């Protein structure tokens, strides 16, 4: 296709137009706004598909398209352009963002049907898509930062969409503030890039890494990692993700599957040349991913809230991706491959959770579910396929992508390889455990439904659902606008991994952008695969023994010390409060004390000294001529005496 690059801007323009019209058009669009938002999201996907097939028709080295719109900040050597770059990496994200995003829009038509502010909700969804597309299509770090902040703004608006809930408002502020810490890392990295390379553009920056000191590249890499930790909810900036479940379920699906949390993986992979030249920063990426992988998995084991259990799962799965990205050319392609397969099954799982909530009067406590497979067969099957995919059941998408990451981790070599590979393997077993727990507590066993509480003390989360005290839930299948997207995502959960792995298709697709090196694990690939399946089955077996063969109590037992800590997110909020909040308070008080005693003491002491001296000198100016005559006589006597003494010397 000639001039295909002219279509790139339309990818961002379509959802951006939807956001502008829906947010500024007023109430006249209330009846049709959700359709407009969905159509424009779908239009962006269609444009992406057209560009994808055009890209397939080009040679591997001719697939990078660029579109320059205008000079954003032309000030002498400080040149920043609004320009787009579409290559194999950004195209992968475009199709994921617009494809999964469109399905979530369709799902939201039914899910938000009773919400009076549905038009505004779809406007925010469109804004989210536009910001994320800008982030992955930018051809320079400064424009990427603009999209990065747009994603943060859209997430704040959507997480806190139900503002009448104090918990939602608090969660939105928490996500916003935690991400500001990571954003500082990205802003510092961009400043260091400009002072080092004199530009922000990907091409010149990444090409000049071989001519730059390792220390500077390490500093830039660590700042980029800090930014990725914020957006992708990695240790130590992971505390916002669980609270973000206070937003509507489609928001959770969008954040966890296609936008926000994937931004950090994109940033590290796009900046691969920097990390390749800075081994210490690259190792830090792998360590952060490994730690978060286990952190999120352990948290997911103890959550009874279905959405928060899936949130811990997301934290863990993104940890797999960050771990793979920290392995360098051996793992970049597998990080993105797992990101895409995760986009399918995690979106399906969250939409399935929303479907369960829809049929259970918005109840989120899995201890009050049970036996729902009889009442919600489509949700059961689609959720079940997503479950099998995420645990890495042989043949499904998660198996192909996660297994490759575990192999690549062992291929790191030496002690580091054994540790990282062992952590990834252990994470697979824990994933199988907590996801089997979710599956059994929700869809199997006897029903444990509880009467609806008093809405004055426990108000419904979802607008439009009337809660009457004492009313029992009546689980039922969701409407087609919700089940059709779940079915399509289930197909991706089943087939995407095998399709990507066929003849190394996905690795070859990304090779010109991310580069690729074959790893050499200390054990054979077959051994890794068998070990992964065995660990998976152990996790499933333990979960079945605890939740499949025994009645599930409606009230959670006290549990072990680790269980209680995991229910509180492994005390991450307690740690932040003690170290950051109280630490900040003590630091502020110390600074105030120093200001009052030292700074104010010096200033006030100087003023008092000058005032005292002036007061004493003022006494010499009394207005009496005789006093002045005596002063003059005394002064003359002193001068004469001094003169005589000097001559005598």
Coordinates of C-alpha atoms in Angstrom, one line a residue:
X1 CA 0.0 0.0 0.0
X2 CA 1.4 3.4 -1.0
X3 CA 1.6 6.0 1.7
X4 CA 0.5 3.5 4.4
X5 CA 2.4 5.6 6.9
X6 CA -0.3 8.3 6.6
X7 CA -2.7 6.0 8.4
X8 CA -0.6 5.8 11.6
X9 CA -2.0 9.0 13.1
X10 CA -5.5 7.7 12.5
X11 CA -4.9 4.9 15.0
X12 CA -4.6 7.5 17.8
X13 CA -7.1 10.0 16.3
X14 CA -10.1 7.7 16.2
X15 CA -10.3 6.9 20.0
X16 CA -9.1 10.5 20.7
X17 CA -12.0 11.9 18.7
X18 CA -14.4 9.6 20.6
X19 CA -13.1 10.8 23.9
X20 CA -13.4 14.5 22.9
X21 CA -17.0 14.1 21.5
X22 CA -18.2 12.0 24.4
X23 CA -16.7 14.1 27.2
X24 CA -17.6 17.5 25.6
X25 CA -20.8 16.6 23.7
X26 CA -23.2 16.8 26.7
X27 CA -26.2 14.8 27.6
X28 CA -27.6 14.7 24.1
X29 CA -25.2 11.8 23.5
X30 CA -26.3 9.8 26.5
X31 CA -28.5 7.4 24.5
X32 CA -25.9 6.6 21.7
X33 CA -22.6 7.6 23.3
X34 CA -21.6 4.0 24.2
X35 CA -22.1 2.9 20.5
X36 CA -20.0 5.8 19.3
X37 CA -17.2 5.0 21.6
X38 CA -17.3 1.3 20.6
X39 CA -17.4 2.0 16.9
X40 CA -14.4 4.4 17.1
X41 CA -12.4 1.8 19.1
X42 CA -13.3 -0.8 16.5
X43 CA -12.3 1.7 13.7
X44 CA -8.8 1.9 15.3
X45 CA -8.6 -1.9 15.3
X46 CA -9.5 -2.0 11.6
X47 CA -6.9 0.6 10.7
X48 CA -4.4 -1.4 12.7
X49 CA -5.4 -4.6 10.8
X50 CA -4.9 -2.9 7.5
X51 CA -1.5 -1.7 8.4
X52 CA -0.6 -5.1 9.8
X53 CA -1.4 -6.9 6.5
X54 CA 0.5 -4.1 4.6
X55 CA 3.5 -4.8 6.9
X56 CA 3.3 -8.5 6.1
X57 CA 3.6 -7.7 2.4
X58 CA 7.0 -5.9 3.0
X59 CA 10.4 -7.3 3.6
X60 CA 11.6 -7.8 7.1
X61 CA 13.9 -4.8 6.9
X62 CA 11.3 -2.5 5.3
X63 CA 8.6 -2.9 7.8
X64 CA 9.3 0.2 9.9
X65 CA 7.0 3.1 8.9
X66 CA 7.4 6.7 10.1
X67 CA 5.0 9.6 10.1
X68 CA 6.1 13.1 11.1
X69 CA 3.2 15.4 11.9
X70 CA 4.9 18.6 13.2
X71 CA 7.7 20.0 15.3
X72 CA 6.5 20.1 18.9
X73 CA 9.4 22.0 20.6
X74 CA 11.9 23.5 18.1
X75 CA 14.3 25.4 20.3
X76 CA 17.9 25.4 18.9
X77 CA 19.4 22.0 19.9
X78 CA 16.3 21.0 21.8
X79 CA 14.2 19.4 19.1
X80 CA 11.1 17.4 20.0
X81 CA 8.7 16.2 17.2
X82 CA 5.3 14.8 17.2
X83 CA 6.2 11.8 15.0
X84 CA 5.1 8.2 15.0
X85 CA 7.1 4.9 14.4
X86 CA 5.3 1.7 13.5
X87 CA 7.4 -1.4 13.5
X88 CA 6.9 -5.0 14.5
X89 CA 7.0 -4.3 18.2
X90 CA 4.6 -1.4 18.2
X91 CA 2.3 -3.2 15.7
X92 CA 2.0 -6.1 18.2
X93 CA 0.8 -3.6 20.9
X94 CA -1.5 -1.8 18.5
X95 CA -3.4 -5.0 17.7
X96 CA -3.5 -6.1 21.3
X97 CA -4.7 -2.6 22.6
X98 CA -7.3 -2.1 19.9
X99 CA -8.5 -5.7 19.6
X100 CA -8.9 -6.5 23.3
X101 CA -9.9 -2.9 24.0
X102 CA -12.8 -3.1 21.4
X103 CA -14.0 -6.4 23.0
X104 CA -14.0 -4.7 26.4
X105 CA -16.0 -1.8 24.9
X106 CA -18.6 -4.3 23.6
X107 CA -18.7 -6.0 27.0
X108 CA -19.2 -2.7 28.8
X109 CA -22.3 -2.0 26.8
X110 CA -24.1 -4.7 28.8
X111 CA -22.1 -4.3 32.0
X112 CA -22.7 -0.6 32.3
X113 CA -26.2 -0.6 30.9
X114 CA -27.8 0.8 34.1
X115 CA -25.1 3.4 34.9
X116 CA -26.3 7.0 34.5
X117 CA -22.8 8.1 33.5
X118 CA -22.2 5.5 30.9
X119 CA -21.4 8.1 28.2
X120 CA -18.6 9.5 30.3
X121 CA -17.4 6.0 31.1
X122 CA -17.0 5.3 27.4
X123 CA -15.3 8.6 26.9
X124 CA -12.7 7.7 29.5
X125 CA -12.2 4.2 27.8
X126 CA -11.5 5.9 24.5
X127 CA -9.1 8.3 26.2
X128 CA -7.3 5.3 27.7
X129 CA -6.9 3.7 24.3
X130 CA -5.7 6.9 22.7
X131 CA -3.1 7.5 25.4
X132 CA -1.8 3.9 25.3
X133 CA -1.6 4.0 21.5
X134 CA 0.3 7.3 21.6
X135 CA 2.7 5.7 24.1
X136 CA 3.6 2.7 21.9
X137 CA 3.6 4.6 18.6
X138 CA 5.8 7.6 19.6
X139 CA 9.2 7.7 17.9
X140 CA 10.9 9.5 20.8
X141 CA 11.0 9.3 24.5
X142 CA 9.5 12.7 25.1
X143 CA 6.3 11.9 23.1
X144 CA 6.2 8.5 24.8
X145 CA 6.2 10.4 28.1
X146 CA 3.2 12.4 27.0
X147 CA 1.3 9.2 26.3
X148 CA 2.7 7.7 29.6
X149 CA 1.1 10.6 31.6
X150 CA -2.1 10.3 29.5
X151 CA -2.4 6.6 30.6
X152 CA -1.9 7.7 34.2
X153 CA -4.7 10.3 33.9
X154 CA -7.1 7.9 32.2
X155 CA -6.5 5.2 34.9
X156 CA -7.1 7.8 37.6
X157 CA -10.5 8.7 36.0
X158 CA -11.5 5.1 35.5
X159 CA -10.4 3.6 38.8
X160 CA -12.3 6.4 40.6
X161 CA -15.2 6.4 38.3
X162 CA -17.7 5.5 41.0
X163 CA -16.8 8.5 43.1
X164 CA -19.6 8.0 45.5
X165 CA -17.5 5.2 47.0
X166 CA -14.8 6.5 49.3
X167 CA -12.8 3.3 48.6
X168 CA -12.8 4.0 44.9
X169 CA -11.7 7.6 45.3
X170 CA -8.9 6.6 47.6
X171 CA -7.8 3.8 45.2
X172 CA -7.7 6.3 42.3
X173 CA -5.5 8.7 44.3
X174 CA -3.3 5.9 45.5
X175 CA -2.7 4.7 41.9
X176 CA -2.0 8.3 40.8
X177 CA 0.5 9.1 43.5
X178 CA 2.4 5.8 43.4
X179 CA 2.7 6.2 39.6
X180 CA 4.1 9.7 40.1
X181 CA 7.1 8.1 41.8
X182 CA 7.7 5.9 38.8
X183 CA 7.1 8.8 36.4
X184 CA 9.9 10.7 38.1
X185 CA 12.2 7.9 37.0
X186 CA 11.2 8.3 33.4
X187 CA 11.5 12.1 33.4
X188 CA 15.1 11.8 34.9
X189 CA 16.0 9.2 32.3
X190 CA 14.8 11.5 29.5
X191 CA 16.9 14.4 31.0
X192 CA 20.0 12.1 31.1
X193 CA 19.4 11.0 27.6
X194 CA 19.3 14.6 26.3
X195 CA 22.4 15.6 28.2
X196 CA 24.2 12.5 27.0
X197 CA 23.0 12.0 23.4
X198 CA 21.5 15.5 22.6
X199 CA 18.2 13.9 21.4
X200 CA 15.2 12.0 22.6
X201 CA 14.5 10.0 19.4
X202 CA 14.7 6.2 19.7
X203 CA 17.0 5.7 16.7
X204 CA 19.9 8.0 17.6
X205 CA 19.7 7.2 21.3
X206 CA 19.7 3.4 20.9
X207 CA 22.4 3.5 18.2
X208 CA 24.8 5.5 20.3
X209 CA 24.8 3.2 23.4
X210 CA 28.0 1.6 22.3
X211 CA 29.8 5.0 22.5
X212 CA 28.5 5.9 26.0
X213 CA 30.0 5.1 29.4
X214 CA 28.5 2.1 31.1
X215 CA 27.9 4.1 34.3
X216 CA 25.6 6.6 32.5
X217 CA 23.7 3.8 30.7
X218 CA 23.3 2.0 34.1
X219 CA 21.8 5.2 35.6
X220 CA 19.4 5.6 32.6
X221 CA 18.5 1.9 32.8
X222 CA 17.7 2.1 36.5
X223 CA 15.5 5.2 36.0
X224 CA 13.7 3.4 33.2
X225 CA 13.2 0.4 35.5
X226 CA 11.8 2.7 38.2
X227 CA 9.3 4.0 35.6
X228 CA 8.3 0.4 34.6
X229 CA 7.8 -0.6 38.2
X230 CA 5.3 2.2 38.6
X231 CA 3.2 1.5 35.6
X232 CA 3.5 -2.3 35.6
X233 CA 3.0 -2.6 39.4
X234 CA 6.3 -4.2 40.2
X235 CA 8.1 -4.3 43.5
X236 CA 8.5 -1.8 45.2
X237 CA 5.7 0.2 43.5
X238 CA 3.1 -2.5 43.3
X239 CA 0.8 -1.4 46.1
X240 CA -1.7 0.4 43.9
X241 CA -2.8 -2.6 41.8
X242 CA -5.0 -4.5 44.2
X243 CA -6.9 -1.3 45.2
X244 CA -7.5 -0.5 41.6
X245 CA -10.1 -3.2 41.6
X246 CA -12.5 -0.6 43.0
X247 CA -13.2 0.5 39.5
X248 CA -15.7 -1.1 37.2
X249 CA -14.7 -4.6 36.1
X250 CA -14.2 -3.6 32.4
X251 CA -11.6 -1.1 33.7
X252 CA -9.8 -3.9 35.5
X253 CA -9.8 -6.0 32.4
X254 CA -8.4 -3.1 30.3
X255 CA -5.7 -2.1 32.8
X256 CA -4.6 -5.7 33.4
X257 CA -4.7 -7.1 29.8
X258 CA -4.1 -4.4 27.2
X259 CA -3.0 -1.1 28.6
X260 CA -1.3 0.4 31.7
X261 CA 0.5 -2.6 33.2
X262 CA 1.9 -3.6 29.8
X263 CA 3.5 -0.2 29.4
X264 CA 6.5 -1.0 31.6
X265 CA 7.3 -4.2 29.6
X266 CA 7.1 -2.2 26.4
X267 CA 9.4 0.5 27.8
X268 CA 12.1 -2.0 28.8
X269 CA 11.9 -4.0 25.6
X270 CA 12.0 -0.8 23.4
X271 CA 15.1 0.3 25.3
X272 CA 16.8 -3.0 25.0
X273 CA 20.0 -1.6 23.6
X274 CA 20.5 0.5 26.7
X275 CA 20.0 -2.5 29.0
X276 CA 22.2 -4.7 26.8
X277 CA 25.1 -2.3 27.3
X278 CA 24.4 -2.0 31.1
X279 CA 24.5 -5.5 32.6
X280 CA 23.9 -4.3 36.1
X281 CA 20.7 -2.5 35.2
X282 CA 19.6 -5.5 33.2
X283 CA 20.2 -7.8 36.1
X284 CA 18.2 -5.5 38.3
X285 CA 15.3 -5.8 35.8
X286 CA 15.5 -9.6 36.1
X287 CA 15.6 -9.5 39.9
X288 CA 12.6 -7.2 40.2
X289 CA 10.6 -9.5 37.9
X290 CA 11.5 -12.6 39.9
X291 CA 10.7 -11.0 43.2
X292 CA 7.4 -9.6 41.9
X293 CA 6.5 -12.9 40.3
X294 CA 6.6 -14.6 43.7
X295 CA 5.1 -11.6 45.6
X296 CA 2.0 -11.5 43.4
X297 CA 1.5 -15.2 43.4
X298 CA 1.6 -15.5 47.2
X299 CA -0.8 -12.6 47.5
X300 CA -3.2 -14.3 45.0
X301 CA -3.3 -17.4 47.2
X302 CA -4.9 -15.7 50.1
X303 CA -7.5 -13.4 48.5
X304 CA -11.2 -14.3 48.8
X305 CA -12.2 -11.3 46.6
X306 CA -12.3 -12.7 43.1
X307 CA -11.0 -9.5 41.4
X308 CA -8.2 -9.1 43.9
X309 CA -7.1 -12.7 43.5
X310 CA -6.8 -11.9 39.7
X311 CA -5.0 -8.7 40.5
X312 CA -2.3 -10.7 42.4
X313 CA -2.2 -12.9 39.4
X314 CA -1.6 -10.0 37.1
X315 CA 1.3 -8.7 39.3
X316 CA 2.8 -12.2 39.1
X317 CA 2.4 -12.6 35.3
X318 CA 3.8 -9.2 34.6
X319 CA 6.7 -10.3 36.8
X320 CA 7.3 -13.2 34.4
X321 CA 7.4 -10.6 31.5
X322 CA 9.8 -8.3 33.4
X323 CA 12.0 -11.3 34.3
X324 CA 12.1 -12.3 30.6
X325 CA 12.9 -8.7 29.5
X326 CA 15.8 -8.7 32.1
X327 CA 17.3 -11.7 30.3
X328 CA 18.2 -9.5 27.3
X329 CA 18.0 -10.8 23.7
X330 CA 17.3 -14.3 25.0
X331 CA 14.1 -13.2 26.6
X332 CA 12.7 -10.0 24.9
X333 CA 10.6 -11.9 22.3
X334 CA 9.2 -14.3 25.0
X335 CA 8.3 -11.4 27.3
X336 CA 6.2 -9.8 24.5
X337 CA 4.8 -13.2 23.6
X338 CA 3.6 -13.8 27.1
X339 CA 2.3 -10.3 27.2
X340 CA 0.0 -11.0 24.2
X341 CA -1.2 -14.4 25.4
X342 CA -1.8 -12.9 28.9
X343 CA -3.8 -10.2 27.2
X344 CA -6.2 -12.9 25.9
X345 CA -6.6 -15.0 29.0
X346 CA -6.4 -12.3 31.6
X347 CA -9.0 -10.2 29.8
X348 CA -11.2 -13.2 29.6
X349 CA -10.8 -14.0 33.3
X350 CA -11.6 -10.5 34.4
X351 CA -14.7 -10.3 32.1
X352 CA -15.7 -13.7 33.5
X353 CA -15.3 -12.4 37.0
X354 CA -17.5 -9.4 36.0
X355 CA -20.1 -11.8 34.6
X356 CA -20.1 -13.8 37.9
X357 CA -20.6 -10.5 39.8
X358 CA -23.3 -9.5 37.4
X359 CA -25.3 -12.6 38.2
X360 CA -24.5 -12.5 42.0
X361 CA -25.8 -9.0 42.9
X362 CA -22.2 -7.8 42.6
X363 CA -20.9 -10.1 45.3
X364 CA -17.1 -10.4 45.0
X365 CA -16.4 -12.8 47.9
X366 CA -15.7 -16.3 46.5
X367 CA -16.7 -17.9 49.8
X368 CA -20.2 -16.9 49.0
X369 CA -20.2 -18.5 45.5
X370 CA -20.2 -22.2 44.8
X371 CA -21.8 -24.4 42.1
X372 CA -22.2 -21.5 39.6
X373 CA -21.3 -23.7 36.6
X374 CA -24.9 -25.0 36.6
X375 CA -26.3 -21.5 36.3
X376 CA -23.7 -19.8 34.1
X377 CA -22.4 -22.3 31.6
X378 CA -20.9 -19.9 29.1
X379 CA -19.1 -18.0 31.8
X380 CA -17.9 -21.3 33.3
X381 CA -16.5 -22.6 30.0
X382 CA -14.8 -19.4 29.0
X383 CA -13.4 -18.7 32.4
X384 CA -12.3 -22.3 32.6
X385 CA -10.3 -22.0 29.4
X386 CA -8.7 -18.8 30.6
X387 CA -7.8 -20.7 33.9
X388 CA -6.2 -23.6 31.9
X389 CA -4.3 -21.1 29.8
X390 CA -2.9 -19.1 32.7
X391 CA -1.7 -22.1 34.7
X392 CA 0.1 -23.3 31.5
X393 CA -1.9 -26.4 30.7
X394 CA -0.2 -28.2 27.8
X395 CA -1.4 -27.0 24.4
X396 CA -3.0 -23.7 25.6
X397 CA -1.5 -20.3 25.0
X398 CA 0.0 -19.8 28.5
X399 CA 1.9 -23.1 28.2
X400 CA 3.8 -21.9 25.1
X401 CA 4.8 -18.5 26.4
X402 CA 5.5 -19.3 30.1
X403 CA 7.4 -22.4 29.3
X404 CA 9.8 -20.4 27.0
X405 CA 10.4 -17.8 29.8
X406 CA 11.3 -20.6 32.2
X407 CA 13.7 -22.1 29.7
X408 CA 15.3 -18.7 29.0
X409 CA 15.7 -18.1 32.7
X410 CA 17.6 -21.3 33.2
X411 CA 19.7 -20.3 30.1
X412 CA 21.0 -17.3 32.0
X413 CA 23.7 -19.6 33.1
X414 CA 25.6 -20.0 36.4
X415 CA 24.1 -19.4 39.8
X416 CA 21.9 -16.6 38.5
X417 CA 20.3 -18.9 35.9
X418 CA 19.5 -21.6 38.5
X419 CA 18.0 -19.1 40.9
X420 CA 15.9 -17.2 38.3
X421 CA 14.8 -20.5 36.6
X422 CA 13.9 -22.0 40.0
X423 CA 11.8 -18.9 40.9
X424 CA 10.0 -19.0 37.6
X425 CA 9.3 -22.8 38.0
X426 CA 8.1 -22.3 41.5
X427 CA 5.9 -19.4 40.4
X428 CA 4.2 -21.8 37.9
X429 CA 3.3 -24.2 40.7
X430 CA 1.9 -21.4 42.9
X431 CA -0.1 -20.0 39.9
X432 CA -1.7 -23.4 39.4
X433 CA -2.6 -23.5 43.1
X434 CA -4.3 -20.1 43.4
X435 CA -6.1 -20.2 40.1
X436 CA -7.4 -23.7 40.9
X437 CA -8.6 -22.3 44.2
X438 CA -10.5 -19.5 42.4
X439 CA -12.0 -22.0 40.0
X440 CA -13.2 -24.5 42.7
X441 CA -14.5 -21.8 45.1
X442 CA -16.5 -20.1 42.3
X443 CA -17.9 -22.8 40.1
X444 CA -17.8 -26.1 42.0
X445 CA -19.0 -27.4 45.4
X446 CA -22.3 -26.6 47.1
X447 CA -23.8 -23.1 46.8
X448 CA -22.9 -20.8 49.7
X449 CA -25.0 -17.8 48.7
X450 CA -25.8 -15.4 51.5
X451 CA -28.8 -13.0 51.8
X452 CA -28.1 -9.5 50.7
X453 CA -26.9 -7.2 53.5
X454 CA -28.5 -3.9 54.5
X455 CA -27.6 -1.5 51.6
X456 CA -27.1 1.3 54.2
X457 CA -24.2 -0.5 55.8
X458 CA -23.0 -2.4 52.7
X459 CA -24.0 -0.4 49.5
X460 CA -23.9 -2.1 46.2
X461 CA -20.8 -1.4 44.1
X462 CA -22.5 -1.6 40.7
X463 CA -25.1 1.1 40.0
X464 CA -28.4 -0.2 38.8
X465 CA -28.5 -3.2 41.0
X466 CA -31.1 -2.9 43.7
X467 CA -30.1 -4.6 46.9
X468 CA -32.9 -5.5 49.3
X469 CA -31.9 -6.8 52.8
X470 CA -32.4 -10.5 53.0
X471 CA -32.8 -11.1 49.3
X472 CA -30.9 -14.1 48.0
X473 CA -28.9 -13.9 44.8
X474 CA -30.3 -15.3 41.6
X475 CA -27.3 -16.3 39.4
X476 CA -28.0 -16.2 35.7
X477 CA -26.0 -16.1 32.5
X478 CA -25.0 -12.6 31.3
X479 CA -26.4 -11.0 28.1
X480 CA -24.8 -11.7 24.7
X481 CA -23.0 -8.3 24.7
X482 CA -21.0 -9.7 27.6
X483 CA -20.7 -13.4 26.6
X484 CA -19.6 -12.9 23.0
X485 CA -16.4 -11.0 23.9
X486 CA -15.7 -13.7 26.5
X487 CA -16.0 -16.4 23.9
X488 CA -13.7 -14.6 21.5
X489 CA -11.1 -14.1 24.2
X490 CA -11.4 -17.8 25.1
X491 CA -10.4 -18.7 21.5
X492 CA -7.3 -16.5 21.9
X493 CA -6.6 -18.2 25.2
X494 CA -6.6 -21.6 23.5
X495 CA -4.9 -21.0 20.2
X496 CA -2.8 -17.9 20.3
X497 CA 0.3 -19.5 21.9
X498 CA 0.5 -22.4 19.5
X499 CA 0.0 -20.0 16.5
X500 CA 2.8 -17.8 17.7
X501 CA 5.2 -20.7 18.4
X502 CA 4.6 -22.4 15.0
X503 CA 8.0 -22.4 13.3
X504 CA 9.2 -19.7 15.6
X505 CA 6.8 -17.3 13.9
X506 CA 6.6 -14.7 16.7
X507 CA 10.3 -14.7 17.4
X508 CA 11.0 -14.1 13.7
X509 CA 8.4 -11.4 13.6
X510 CA 10.1 -9.4 16.4
X511 CA 13.7 -10.3 15.6
X512 CA 14.5 -7.1 13.5
X513 CA 13.4 -4.9 16.5
X514 CA 14.3 -6.8 19.6
X515 CA 17.1 -9.0 18.3
X516 CA 17.2 -12.6 19.5
X517 CA 19.7 -15.1 20.8
X518 CA 19.2 -18.8 21.4
X519 CA 19.7 -19.6 25.0
X520 CA 21.5 -22.7 26.2
X521 CA 19.9 -24.0 29.4
X522 CA 21.9 -26.5 31.5
X523 CA 19.1 -29.0 31.0
X524 CA 17.1 -29.9 27.9
X525 CA 14.0 -28.1 26.9
X526 CA 12.0 -31.4 27.3
X527 CA 13.3 -31.6 30.9
X528 CA 12.1 -28.0 31.6
X529 CA 8.7 -28.8 30.1
X530 CA 8.2 -32.0 32.0
X531 CA 9.3 -30.3 35.3
X532 CA 6.9 -27.4 34.6
X533 CA 4.0 -29.8 34.0
X534 CA 4.8 -31.8 37.2
X535 CA 5.0 -28.6 39.3
X536 CA 1.7 -27.5 37.8
X537 CA 0.0 -30.8 38.7
X538 CA 1.3 -30.5 42.2
X539 CA -0.2 -27.1 42.6
X540 CA -3.5 -28.2 41.2
X541 CA -3.5 -31.3 43.5
X542 CA -2.9 -29.3 46.6
X543 CA -5.6 -26.8 45.8
X544 CA -8.1 -29.7 45.0
X545 CA -7.3 -31.4 48.3
X546 CA -8.0 -28.1 50.2
X547 CA -11.0 -26.8 48.3
X548 CA -12.3 -29.6 46.1
X549 CA -12.6 -32.4 48.7
X550 CA -13.6 -30.3 51.7
X551 CA -16.4 -27.9 52.2
X552 CA -15.4 -24.3 51.8
X553 CA -16.3 -22.3 55.0
X554 CA -18.2 -19.1 54.3
X555 CA -16.0 -17.3 56.9
X556 CA -12.3 -17.5 56.2
X557 CA -10.4 -19.3 59.0
X558 CA -7.7 -17.4 60.8
X559 CA -4.9 -19.2 58.9
X560 CA -1.1 -19.2 59.3
X561 CA 1.0 -16.1 59.8
X562 CA 1.9 -16.1 56.1
X563 CA -1.7 -16.4 55.1
X564 CA -2.7 -13.4 57.3
X565 CA 0.2 -11.4 55.9
X566 CA -0.8 -12.3 52.3
X567 CA -4.4 -11.2 53.0
X568 CA -2.9 -7.8 53.8
X569 CA -0.8 -7.9 50.6
X570 CA 2.3 -9.1 52.4
X571 CA 2.1 -5.9 54.5
X572 CA 3.1 -3.7 51.6
X573 CA 0.8 -0.9 52.8
X574 CA 2.1 -1.2 56.3
X575 CA 5.7 -1.0 55.0
X576 CA 4.9 2.0 52.9
X577 CA 3.2 3.7 55.9
X578 CA 6.0 3.0 58.3
X579 CA 8.9 3.8 55.9
X580 CA 7.4 6.4 53.7
X581 CA 4.5 8.1 55.5
X582 CA 5.9 8.0 59.0
X583 CA 9.5 8.4 57.7
X584 CA 8.3 11.4 55.8
X585 CA 6.6 12.8 58.8
X586 CA 9.7 12.4 60.9
X587 CA 11.8 14.0 58.2
X588 CA 9.5 16.9 57.9
X589 CA 9.5 17.5 61.7
X590 CA 13.3 17.3 61.7
X591 CA 13.5 19.8 58.9
X592 CA 11.0 22.1 60.7
X593 CA 13.1 21.8 63.9
X594 CA 16.3 22.7 62.0
X595 CA 14.5 25.5 60.3
X596 CA 13.2 26.9 63.6
X597 CA 16.4 26.4 65.6
X598 CA 19.2 26.8 63.0
X599 CA 17.9 28.8 60.1
X600 CA 15.5 31.0 62.1
X601 CA 18.1 31.2 64.9
X602 CA 20.7 32.6 62.7
X603 CA 18.3 35.0 61.0
X604 CA 16.7 36.1 64.3
X605 CA 20.0 36.2 66.1
X606 CA 21.5 38.5 63.5
X607 CA 18.5 40.8 63.6
X608 CA 18.6 40.9 67.4
X609 CA 22.4 41.6 67.4
X610 CA 22.0 44.5 65.0
X611 CA 19.0 45.8 66.9
X612 CA 20.9 45.6 70.2
X613 CA 24.0 47.3 68.8
X614 CA 21.9 50.1 67.2
X615 CA 20.1 50.6 70.5
X616 CA 23.4 51.1 72.3
X617 CA 24.8 53.4 69.6
X618 CA 21.6 55.4 69.8
X619 CA 22.4 56.4 73.3
X620 CA 25.4 58.3 72.1
X621 CA 23.1 60.5 70.0
X622 CA 21.4 62.4 72.9
X623 CA 21.2 65.9 71.4
X624 CA 23.4 67.7 74.1
X625 CA 26.2 69.9 72.8
X626 CA 28.3 69.3 75.9
X627 CA 28.2 65.5 75.3
X628 CA 29.4 65.9 71.7
X629 CA 32.2 68.3 72.8
X630 CA 33.4 65.7 75.4
X631 CA 33.3 63.0 72.7
X632 CA 35.3 65.2 70.3
X633 CA 37.8 66.0 73.1
X634 CA 38.2 62.4 73.9
X635 CA 38.6 61.4 70.3
X636 CA 41.3 64.1 69.8
X637 CA 43.1 62.9 72.9
X638 CA 43.1 59.3 71.6
X639 CA 44.5 60.4 68.2
X640 CA 47.3 62.5 69.9
X641 CA 48.2 59.6 72.2
X642 CA 48.3 57.2 69.2
X643 CA 50.5 59.6 67.2
X644 CA 53.0 60.0 70.0
X645 CA 53.2 56.3 70.6
X646 CA 53.8 55.6 66.9
X647 CA 56.6 58.2 66.8
X648 CA 58.1 56.8 69.9
X649 CA 58.3 53.4 68.2

